[in-house]
Structure formats: structure tokens, C-alpha cells
Amino acid sequence: KQEVTQIPAALSVPEGENLVLNCSFTDSAIYNLQWFRQDPGKGLTSLLLIQSSQREQTSGRLNASLDKSSGRSTLYIAASQPGDSATYLCAPNFGNEKLTFGTGTRLTIIP
Amino acid sequence: GAGVSQSPSNKVTEKGKDVELRCDPISGHTALYWYRQRLGQGLEFLIYFQGNSAPDKSGLPSDRFSAERTGESVSTLTIQRTQQEDSAVYLCASSLARQGYTEAFFGQGTRLTVV
């Protein structure tokens, strides 16, 4: 069974700090991996899509890395802001076209 | 519209009634997904449509659940004889899904409450 784990489940950091969210998956044969954020009571917003051939993908203050061989991806957020508070979800595509989601990391940025 | 649109945004229904949820994907997106998210839990895959291929229904939890999609347009998810455990947010996503996988975009979801 393909499983996705996100650690930590919850994280609180003061505004302005840099932080890293972790995602690990059991099957290294992924096509790509997508990071999303989910605000309370809302749908998912796509942040970054990183292809299996890539090691990094950047968008503004966000940087996602991918290490297929070890089954890991990280999302780095620089200079965190209160508006970054949300739940962050990673979703690898294991080639069956279904996104498999982790349970997420609930991030709180303290002003 | 520019994004994935779902309706209704909220639905309250009595136990035993049937409900129909609607998803309008982004124009031109061949792939469409339905997921369920119970309160405080992760996303559960329900069903996947890709063009005119047979849908992947492997995530549907029971025969009370069904979904349809005509071509590459609107999809409806139907839940018959609703139960309280069906209460959840139902999320729809679409993607181009060409030659492998491309970025998926989600709608805002339909919050279903069965009373």
C-alpha cells in the first residue's frame, strides 16, 4: 500500500522565521509530487508541482525539494508571515493518476 | 469560470434522502477527481475520470455512491440513502493529465451534513 506521512502534524513558529515541512512516501517510483495548502473550511490551493526528474522547484518564498531515492520531499518557507498559517498537504502521484495525500501539517505563524 | 466550480457549497439533508453534488472542471481539463474529507481527517480518494476511459471507481465506499461525467464536462456525484457517516466535505479537482500527470486544481468543496 502506498503511504504518505507528514511530520510534524502541527507546527507553531514566530513570524519571520524560516521553516521546513517534511513529507515521506513508501513508493519511490513516483511521477511527480504536488504541495497544497488548505485554509480552514476551504478547498485546496496548489503551491508547487515538482516532477520526478527535478530536485527542486521554487515559487516566491516557497521551495520544494524532492529526493525520490529516499522517498522524501520538503517544503521550505522563508521569512514566514501570519498569512502562511494553514494546513499544508503533500500529494505524490504514484503513476495511477490518483493523488495520494498525507494527513498534513497544520502550521501556525505567531505574529 | 477560471477555476473548478462546485455546487452547492453547503447541503444539509435528512438521513435516508438522496443527494447530488456537482462539479464543473476547468475548461479543457480531461481528468477529474472526487475526494472526501471528513472533519479533522485527510483526503480520501473516491473516483477518477480521464477522458472517455472507464472511470477508476476503486475509492467509492459503498454502492450508495455513484458518479457520472459526460465527456470532459460536468460531473455529478450521487449519494443514495444518505447516512450520518456520509457527512464530510466533498472535493472535486481537475487536471490536464497529458502524458503523465500535470497540476491538479481543486474546487472549494461541498460541505454535506446528514442529520
PDB file of C-alpha atoms in Angstrom:
ATOM      1  CA  LYS A   1       0.000   0.000   0.000  1.00  0.00           C
ATOM      2  CA  GLN A   2       1.338   3.434  -0.929  1.00  0.00           C
ATOM      3  CA  GLU A   3       1.515   5.601   2.160  1.00  0.00           C
ATOM      4  CA  VAL A   4       2.347   9.245   2.693  1.00  0.00           C
ATOM      5  CA  THR A   5       3.500  10.622   6.037  1.00  0.00           C
ATOM      6  CA  GLN A   6       3.873  14.237   7.033  1.00  0.00           C
ATOM      7  CA  ILE A   7       5.839  15.295  10.059  1.00  0.00           C
ATOM      8  CA  PRO A   8       5.234  17.227  12.204  1.00  0.00           C
ATOM      9  CA  ALA A   9       1.445  17.094  12.402  1.00  0.00           C
ATOM     10  CA  ALA A  10       1.411  20.623  13.800  1.00  0.00           C
ATOM     11  CA  LEU A  11       3.974  23.403  13.973  1.00  0.00           C
ATOM     12  CA  SER A  12       3.967  26.872  15.515  1.00  0.00           C
ATOM     13  CA  VAL A  13       6.711  29.362  14.750  1.00  0.00           C
ATOM     14  CA  PRO A  14       7.179  33.100  15.291  1.00  0.00           C
ATOM     15  CA  GLU A  15       6.689  35.385  12.323  1.00  0.00           C
ATOM     16  CA  GLY A  16       9.794  35.912  10.233  1.00  0.00           C
ATOM     17  CA  GLU A  17      11.362  32.523  10.831  1.00  0.00           C
ATOM     18  CA  ASN A  18      12.248  30.080   8.096  1.00  0.00           C
ATOM     19  CA  LEU A  19      10.730  26.615   8.391  1.00  0.00           C
ATOM     20  CA  VAL A  20      10.711  23.193   6.765  1.00  0.00           C
ATOM     21  CA  LEU A  21       7.806  20.805   6.364  1.00  0.00           C
ATOM     22  CA  ASN A  22       8.508  17.151   5.667  1.00  0.00           C
ATOM     23  CA  CYS A  23       6.785  14.556   3.519  1.00  0.00           C
ATOM     24  CA  SER A  24       7.813  10.922   3.142  1.00  0.00           C
ATOM     25  CA  PHE A  25       6.341   8.238   0.930  1.00  0.00           C
ATOM     26  CA  THR A  26       6.760   4.496   0.737  1.00  0.00           C
ATOM     27  CA  ASP A  27       6.977   4.021  -3.038  1.00  0.00           C
ATOM     28  CA  SER A  28       9.880   5.853  -4.683  1.00  0.00           C
ATOM     29  CA  ALA A  29       8.518   5.270  -8.205  1.00  0.00           C
ATOM     30  CA  ILE A  30       6.569   8.489  -8.322  1.00  0.00           C
ATOM     31  CA  TYR A  31       5.754  10.557 -11.400  1.00  0.00           C
ATOM     32  CA  ASN A  32       5.719  13.828  -9.506  1.00  0.00           C
ATOM     33  CA  LEU A  33       4.608  15.412  -6.261  1.00  0.00           C
ATOM     34  CA  GLN A  34       2.353  18.346  -5.543  1.00  0.00           C
ATOM     35  CA  TRP A  35       2.240  20.564  -2.451  1.00  0.00           C
ATOM     36  CA  PHE A  36      -1.044  22.202  -1.448  1.00  0.00           C
ATOM     37  CA  ARG A  37      -2.282  24.474   1.293  1.00  0.00           C
ATOM     38  CA  GLN A  38      -5.730  24.249   2.811  1.00  0.00           C
ATOM     39  CA  ASP A  39      -7.286  27.066   4.790  1.00  0.00           C
ATOM     40  CA  PRO A  40      -9.997  26.174   7.342  1.00  0.00           C
ATOM     41  CA  GLY A  41     -13.291  25.378   5.642  1.00  0.00           C
ATOM     42  CA  LYS A  42     -11.801  25.854   2.182  1.00  0.00           C
ATOM     43  CA  GLY A  43     -10.615  23.767  -0.719  1.00  0.00           C
ATOM     44  CA  LEU A  44      -7.007  23.087  -1.629  1.00  0.00           C
ATOM     45  CA  THR A  45      -4.726  25.626  -3.270  1.00  0.00           C
ATOM     46  CA  SER A  46      -1.876  24.286  -5.370  1.00  0.00           C
ATOM     47  CA  LEU A  47       1.508  25.659  -4.331  1.00  0.00           C
ATOM     48  CA  LEU A  48       4.123  23.735  -6.272  1.00  0.00           C
ATOM     49  CA  LEU A  49       4.341  20.771  -8.614  1.00  0.00           C
ATOM     50  CA  ILE A  50       7.716  19.047  -8.745  1.00  0.00           C
ATOM     51  CA  GLN A  51       8.354  16.474 -11.453  1.00  0.00           C
ATOM     52  CA  SER A  52      10.224  13.239 -10.769  1.00  0.00           C
ATOM     53  CA  SER A  53      13.133  14.458 -12.893  1.00  0.00           C
ATOM     54  CA  GLN A  54      13.506  17.626 -10.808  1.00  0.00           C
ATOM     55  CA  ARG A  55      15.236  18.052  -7.487  1.00  0.00           C
ATOM     56  CA  GLU A  56      13.822  21.481  -6.632  1.00  0.00           C
ATOM     57  CA  GLN A  57      11.035  23.836  -7.566  1.00  0.00           C
ATOM     58  CA  THR A  58      10.663  27.414  -6.346  1.00  0.00           C
ATOM     59  CA  SER A  59       7.799  29.860  -6.171  1.00  0.00           C
ATOM     60  CA  GLY A  60       8.375  33.098  -4.304  1.00  0.00           C
ATOM     61  CA  ARG A  61       9.200  32.313  -0.671  1.00  0.00           C
ATOM     62  CA  LEU A  62       8.474  28.616  -1.187  1.00  0.00           C
ATOM     63  CA  ASN A  63      10.963  25.973  -2.235  1.00  0.00           C
ATOM     64  CA  ALA A  64      10.115  22.302  -2.646  1.00  0.00           C
ATOM     65  CA  SER A  65      12.752  19.605  -2.926  1.00  0.00           C
ATOM     66  CA  LEU A  66      12.382  16.010  -3.983  1.00  0.00           C
ATOM     67  CA  ASP A  67      14.590  13.016  -3.250  1.00  0.00           C
ATOM     68  CA  LYS A  68      12.965  10.048  -4.935  1.00  0.00           C
ATOM     69  CA  SER A  69      15.549   7.511  -3.822  1.00  0.00           C
ATOM     70  CA  SER A  70      14.878   8.196  -0.165  1.00  0.00           C
ATOM     71  CA  GLY A  71      11.154   8.800  -0.637  1.00  0.00           C
ATOM     72  CA  ARG A  72      11.208  12.320   0.743  1.00  0.00           C
ATOM     73  CA  SER A  73      10.101  15.813  -0.142  1.00  0.00           C
ATOM     74  CA  THR A  74      10.461  19.008   1.841  1.00  0.00           C
ATOM     75  CA  LEU A  75       8.689  22.337   1.611  1.00  0.00           C
ATOM     76  CA  TYR A  76      10.802  25.258   2.766  1.00  0.00           C
ATOM     77  CA  ILE A  77       9.050  28.516   3.648  1.00  0.00           C
ATOM     78  CA  ALA A  78      11.266  31.558   4.011  1.00  0.00           C
ATOM     79  CA  ALA A  79      10.505  34.587   6.156  1.00  0.00           C
ATOM     80  CA  SER A  80       7.186  33.225   7.387  1.00  0.00           C
ATOM     81  CA  GLN A  81       4.144  35.505   7.652  1.00  0.00           C
ATOM     82  CA  PRO A  82       0.848  35.153   9.546  1.00  0.00           C
ATOM     83  CA  GLY A  83      -0.898  34.632   6.212  1.00  0.00           C
ATOM     84  CA  ASP A  84       1.097  31.410   5.801  1.00  0.00           C
ATOM     85  CA  SER A  85      -0.950  29.833   8.600  1.00  0.00           C
ATOM     86  CA  ALA A  86      -2.804  26.888   7.048  1.00  0.00           C
ATOM     87  CA  THR A  87      -2.614  23.135   6.692  1.00  0.00           C
ATOM     88  CA  TYR A  88      -0.007  22.001   4.185  1.00  0.00           C
ATOM     89  CA  LEU A  89      -0.546  18.770   2.269  1.00  0.00           C
ATOM     90  CA  CYS A  90       1.788  16.817   0.031  1.00  0.00           C
ATOM     91  CA  ALA A  91       0.443  14.515  -2.650  1.00  0.00           C
ATOM     92  CA  PRO A  92       2.679  12.200  -4.668  1.00  0.00           C
ATOM     93  CA  ASN A  93       1.404  10.716  -7.891  1.00  0.00           C
ATOM     94  CA  PHE A  94       2.365   7.049  -7.903  1.00  0.00           C
ATOM     95  CA  GLY A  95       1.552   6.654 -11.583  1.00  0.00           C
ATOM     96  CA  ASN A  96      -2.034   5.559 -11.186  1.00  0.00           C
ATOM     97  CA  GLU A  97      -3.254   9.132 -11.693  1.00  0.00           C
ATOM     98  CA  LYS A  98      -4.679   9.267  -8.174  1.00  0.00           C
ATOM     99  CA  LEU A  99      -3.179  11.790  -5.846  1.00  0.00           C
ATOM    100  CA  THR A 100      -2.395  10.125  -2.538  1.00  0.00           C
ATOM    101  CA  PHE A 101      -2.481  12.640   0.274  1.00  0.00           C
ATOM    102  CA  GLY A 102      -0.615  12.867   3.515  1.00  0.00           C
ATOM    103  CA  THR A 103      -2.540  13.887   6.628  1.00  0.00           C
ATOM    104  CA  GLY A 104      -0.959  17.314   6.537  1.00  0.00           C
ATOM    105  CA  THR A 105       0.990  19.676   8.754  1.00  0.00           C
ATOM    106  CA  ARG A 106      -1.046  22.368  10.492  1.00  0.00           C
ATOM    107  CA  LEU A 107       1.138  25.476  10.510  1.00  0.00           C
ATOM    108  CA  THR A 108       0.564  28.458  12.775  1.00  0.00           C
ATOM    109  CA  ILE A 109       2.658  31.601  12.383  1.00  0.00           C
ATOM    110  CA  ILE A 110       2.672  33.648  15.555  1.00  0.00           C
ATOM    111  CA  PRO A 111       2.655  37.433  14.937  1.00  0.00           C
TER     112      PRO A 111
ATOM    113  CA  GLY B   1     -15.052  30.414 -14.948  1.00  0.00           C
ATOM    114  CA  ALA B   2     -11.324  30.219 -14.437  1.00  0.00           C
ATOM    115  CA  GLY B   3     -11.345  27.634 -11.677  1.00  0.00           C
ATOM    116  CA  VAL B   4     -13.074  24.429 -10.627  1.00  0.00           C
ATOM    117  CA  SER B   5     -16.606  25.189  -9.509  1.00  0.00           C
ATOM    118  CA  GLN B   6     -18.641  23.047  -7.126  1.00  0.00           C
ATOM    119  CA  SER B   7     -22.273  23.330  -6.136  1.00  0.00           C
ATOM    120  CA  PRO B   8     -23.914  23.561  -3.770  1.00  0.00           C
ATOM    121  CA  SER B   9     -21.328  24.915  -1.346  1.00  0.00           C
ATOM    122  CA  ASN B  10     -23.333  23.588   1.578  1.00  0.00           C
ATOM    123  CA  LYS B  11     -26.003  20.908   1.770  1.00  0.00           C
ATOM    124  CA  VAL B  12     -27.982  19.729   4.762  1.00  0.00           C
ATOM    125  CA  THR B  13     -30.079  16.644   4.193  1.00  0.00           C
ATOM    126  CA  GLU B  14     -32.077  14.195   6.230  1.00  0.00           C
ATOM    127  CA  LYS B  15     -30.832  10.689   6.749  1.00  0.00           C
ATOM    128  CA  GLY B  16     -32.146   8.406   4.029  1.00  0.00           C
ATOM    129  CA  LYS B  17     -32.510  11.070   1.358  1.00  0.00           C
ATOM    130  CA  ASP B  18     -30.535  11.126  -1.886  1.00  0.00           C
ATOM    131  CA  VAL B  19     -28.161  13.993  -2.710  1.00  0.00           C
ATOM    132  CA  GLU B  20     -26.446  15.104  -5.892  1.00  0.00           C
ATOM    133  CA  LEU B  21     -23.244  17.137  -5.904  1.00  0.00           C
ATOM    134  CA  ARG B  22     -21.981  18.940  -8.968  1.00  0.00           C
ATOM    135  CA  CYS B  23     -18.502  19.747 -10.262  1.00  0.00           C
ATOM    136  CA  ASP B  24     -17.598  21.981 -13.204  1.00  0.00           C
ATOM    137  CA  PRO B  25     -13.947  21.381 -14.099  1.00  0.00           C
ATOM    138  CA  ILE B  26     -11.596  23.852 -15.711  1.00  0.00           C
ATOM    139  CA  SER B  27     -12.326  24.012 -19.429  1.00  0.00           C
ATOM    140  CA  GLY B  28     -10.115  21.632 -21.388  1.00  0.00           C
ATOM    141  CA  HIS B  29      -9.126  19.502 -18.399  1.00  0.00           C
ATOM    142  CA  THR B  30      -9.527  15.864 -19.305  1.00  0.00           C
ATOM    143  CA  ALA B  31      -9.055  14.443 -15.816  1.00  0.00           C
ATOM    144  CA  LEU B  32     -11.499  14.883 -12.954  1.00  0.00           C
ATOM    145  CA  TYR B  33     -11.237  13.577  -9.389  1.00  0.00           C
ATOM    146  CA  TRP B  34     -13.592  13.360  -6.430  1.00  0.00           C
ATOM    147  CA  TYR B  35     -12.291  13.213  -2.874  1.00  0.00           C
ATOM    148  CA  ARG B  36     -13.958  13.137   0.515  1.00  0.00           C
ATOM    149  CA  GLN B  37     -12.637  14.831   3.651  1.00  0.00           C
ATOM    150  CA  ARG B  38     -14.227  14.040   6.984  1.00  0.00           C
ATOM    151  CA  LEU B  39     -13.835  16.524   9.792  1.00  0.00           C
ATOM    152  CA  GLY B  40     -10.255  16.618  11.028  1.00  0.00           C
ATOM    153  CA  GLN B  41      -9.147  13.890   8.660  1.00  0.00           C
ATOM    154  CA  GLY B  42      -7.209  13.569   5.431  1.00  0.00           C
ATOM    155  CA  LEU B  43      -8.483  13.340   1.873  1.00  0.00           C
ATOM    156  CA  GLU B  44      -9.925  10.024   0.728  1.00  0.00           C
ATOM    157  CA  PHE B  45      -9.928   9.252  -2.984  1.00  0.00           C
ATOM    158  CA  LEU B  46     -13.359   8.370  -4.348  1.00  0.00           C
ATOM    159  CA  ILE B  47     -13.317   8.262  -8.150  1.00  0.00           C
ATOM    160  CA  TYR B  48     -11.235   9.394 -11.142  1.00  0.00           C
ATOM    161  CA  PHE B  49     -12.370  10.165 -14.698  1.00  0.00           C
ATOM    162  CA  GLN B  50      -9.937  10.521 -17.599  1.00  0.00           C
ATOM    163  CA  GLY B  51     -11.392  11.458 -20.969  1.00  0.00           C
ATOM    164  CA  ASN B  52     -13.534   8.689 -22.385  1.00  0.00           C
ATOM    165  CA  SER B  53     -11.775   5.910 -20.481  1.00  0.00           C
ATOM    166  CA  ALA B  54     -13.612   3.817 -17.930  1.00  0.00           C
ATOM    167  CA  PRO B  55     -13.520   5.641 -14.583  1.00  0.00           C
ATOM    168  CA  ASP B  56     -11.463   4.387 -11.668  1.00  0.00           C
ATOM    169  CA  LYS B  57     -14.131   3.756  -9.032  1.00  0.00           C
ATOM    170  CA  SER B  58     -11.882   1.956  -6.601  1.00  0.00           C
ATOM    171  CA  GLY B  59     -12.367   4.529  -3.849  1.00  0.00           C
ATOM    172  CA  LEU B  60     -16.155   4.569  -3.708  1.00  0.00           C
ATOM    173  CA  PRO B  61     -17.034   3.376  -0.184  1.00  0.00           C
ATOM    174  CA  SER B  62     -20.297   1.606  -0.992  1.00  0.00           C
ATOM    175  CA  ASP B  63     -22.828   1.026  -3.745  1.00  0.00           C
ATOM    176  CA  ARG B  64     -24.788   4.009  -2.429  1.00  0.00           C
ATOM    177  CA  PHE B  65     -22.147   6.195  -4.080  1.00  0.00           C
ATOM    178  CA  SER B  66     -22.025   6.761  -7.828  1.00  0.00           C
ATOM    179  CA  ALA B  67     -20.620   9.389 -10.162  1.00  0.00           C
ATOM    180  CA  GLU B  68     -21.065  10.330 -13.761  1.00  0.00           C
ATOM    181  CA  ARG B  69     -19.243  12.519 -16.205  1.00  0.00           C
ATOM    182  CA  THR B  70     -20.255  13.238 -19.772  1.00  0.00           C
ATOM    183  CA  GLY B  71     -17.188  13.649 -21.954  1.00  0.00           C
ATOM    184  CA  GLU B  72     -14.852  16.245 -20.494  1.00  0.00           C
ATOM    185  CA  SER B  73     -17.501  18.375 -18.863  1.00  0.00           C
ATOM    186  CA  VAL B  74     -19.572  18.445 -15.721  1.00  0.00           C
ATOM    187  CA  SER B  75     -19.514  15.601 -13.207  1.00  0.00           C
ATOM    188  CA  THR B  76     -22.127  14.694 -10.633  1.00  0.00           C
ATOM    189  CA  LEU B  77     -21.571  12.639  -7.505  1.00  0.00           C
ATOM    190  CA  THR B  78     -24.724  10.995  -6.190  1.00  0.00           C
ATOM    191  CA  ILE B  79     -25.156   9.564  -2.721  1.00  0.00           C
ATOM    192  CA  GLN B  80     -28.271   7.483  -2.218  1.00  0.00           C
ATOM    193  CA  ARG B  81     -29.958   6.846   1.129  1.00  0.00           C
ATOM    194  CA  THR B  82     -27.542   9.131   2.945  1.00  0.00           C
ATOM    195  CA  GLN B  83     -26.185   8.110   6.342  1.00  0.00           C
ATOM    196  CA  GLN B  84     -24.703  10.265   9.064  1.00  0.00           C
ATOM    197  CA  GLU B  85     -21.230   8.927   8.316  1.00  0.00           C
ATOM    198  CA  ASP B  86     -21.523  10.480   4.842  1.00  0.00           C
ATOM    199  CA  SER B  87     -21.198  13.915   6.451  1.00  0.00           C
ATOM    200  CA  ALA B  88     -18.000  15.406   5.056  1.00  0.00           C
ATOM    201  CA  VAL B  89     -16.607  17.921   2.611  1.00  0.00           C
ATOM    202  CA  TYR B  90     -16.639  16.559  -0.926  1.00  0.00           C
ATOM    203  CA  LEU B  91     -13.852  17.995  -3.055  1.00  0.00           C
ATOM    204  CA  CYS B  92     -13.501  17.912  -6.810  1.00  0.00           C
ATOM    205  CA  ALA B  93     -10.300  18.516  -8.779  1.00  0.00           C
ATOM    206  CA  SER B  94      -9.355  18.610 -12.441  1.00  0.00           C
ATOM    207  CA  SER B  95      -6.120  18.472 -14.423  1.00  0.00           C
ATOM    208  CA  LEU B  96      -4.878  18.292 -17.999  1.00  0.00           C
ATOM    209  CA  ALA B  97      -3.349  14.865 -17.300  1.00  0.00           C
ATOM    210  CA  ARG B  98      -1.452  14.731 -20.578  1.00  0.00           C
ATOM    211  CA  GLN B  99       1.445  12.290 -20.959  1.00  0.00           C
ATOM    212  CA  GLY B 100       1.739  11.571 -17.309  1.00  0.00           C
ATOM    213  CA  TYR B 101       0.453  13.895 -14.752  1.00  0.00           C
ATOM    214  CA  THR B 102       0.051  17.631 -14.578  1.00  0.00           C
ATOM    215  CA  GLU B 103      -1.009  20.015 -11.856  1.00  0.00           C
ATOM    216  CA  ALA B 104      -4.381  19.399 -10.227  1.00  0.00           C
ATOM    217  CA  PHE B 105      -6.671  22.245  -9.229  1.00  0.00           C
ATOM    218  CA  PHE B 106      -9.356  21.893  -6.593  1.00  0.00           C
ATOM    219  CA  GLY B 107     -12.750  23.454  -6.125  1.00  0.00           C
ATOM    220  CA  GLN B 108     -13.917  24.903  -2.814  1.00  0.00           C
ATOM    221  CA  GLY B 109     -15.860  21.775  -1.957  1.00  0.00           C
ATOM    222  CA  THR B 110     -19.395  20.910  -0.944  1.00  0.00           C
ATOM    223  CA  ARG B 111     -19.973  20.549   2.780  1.00  0.00           C
ATOM    224  CA  LEU B 112     -22.561  17.812   3.280  1.00  0.00           C
ATOM    225  CA  THR B 113     -24.288  17.423   6.617  1.00  0.00           C
ATOM    226  CA  VAL B 114     -26.624  14.484   7.158  1.00  0.00           C
ATOM    227  CA  VAL B 115     -28.992  14.979  10.098  1.00  0.00           C
TER     228      VAL B 115
END
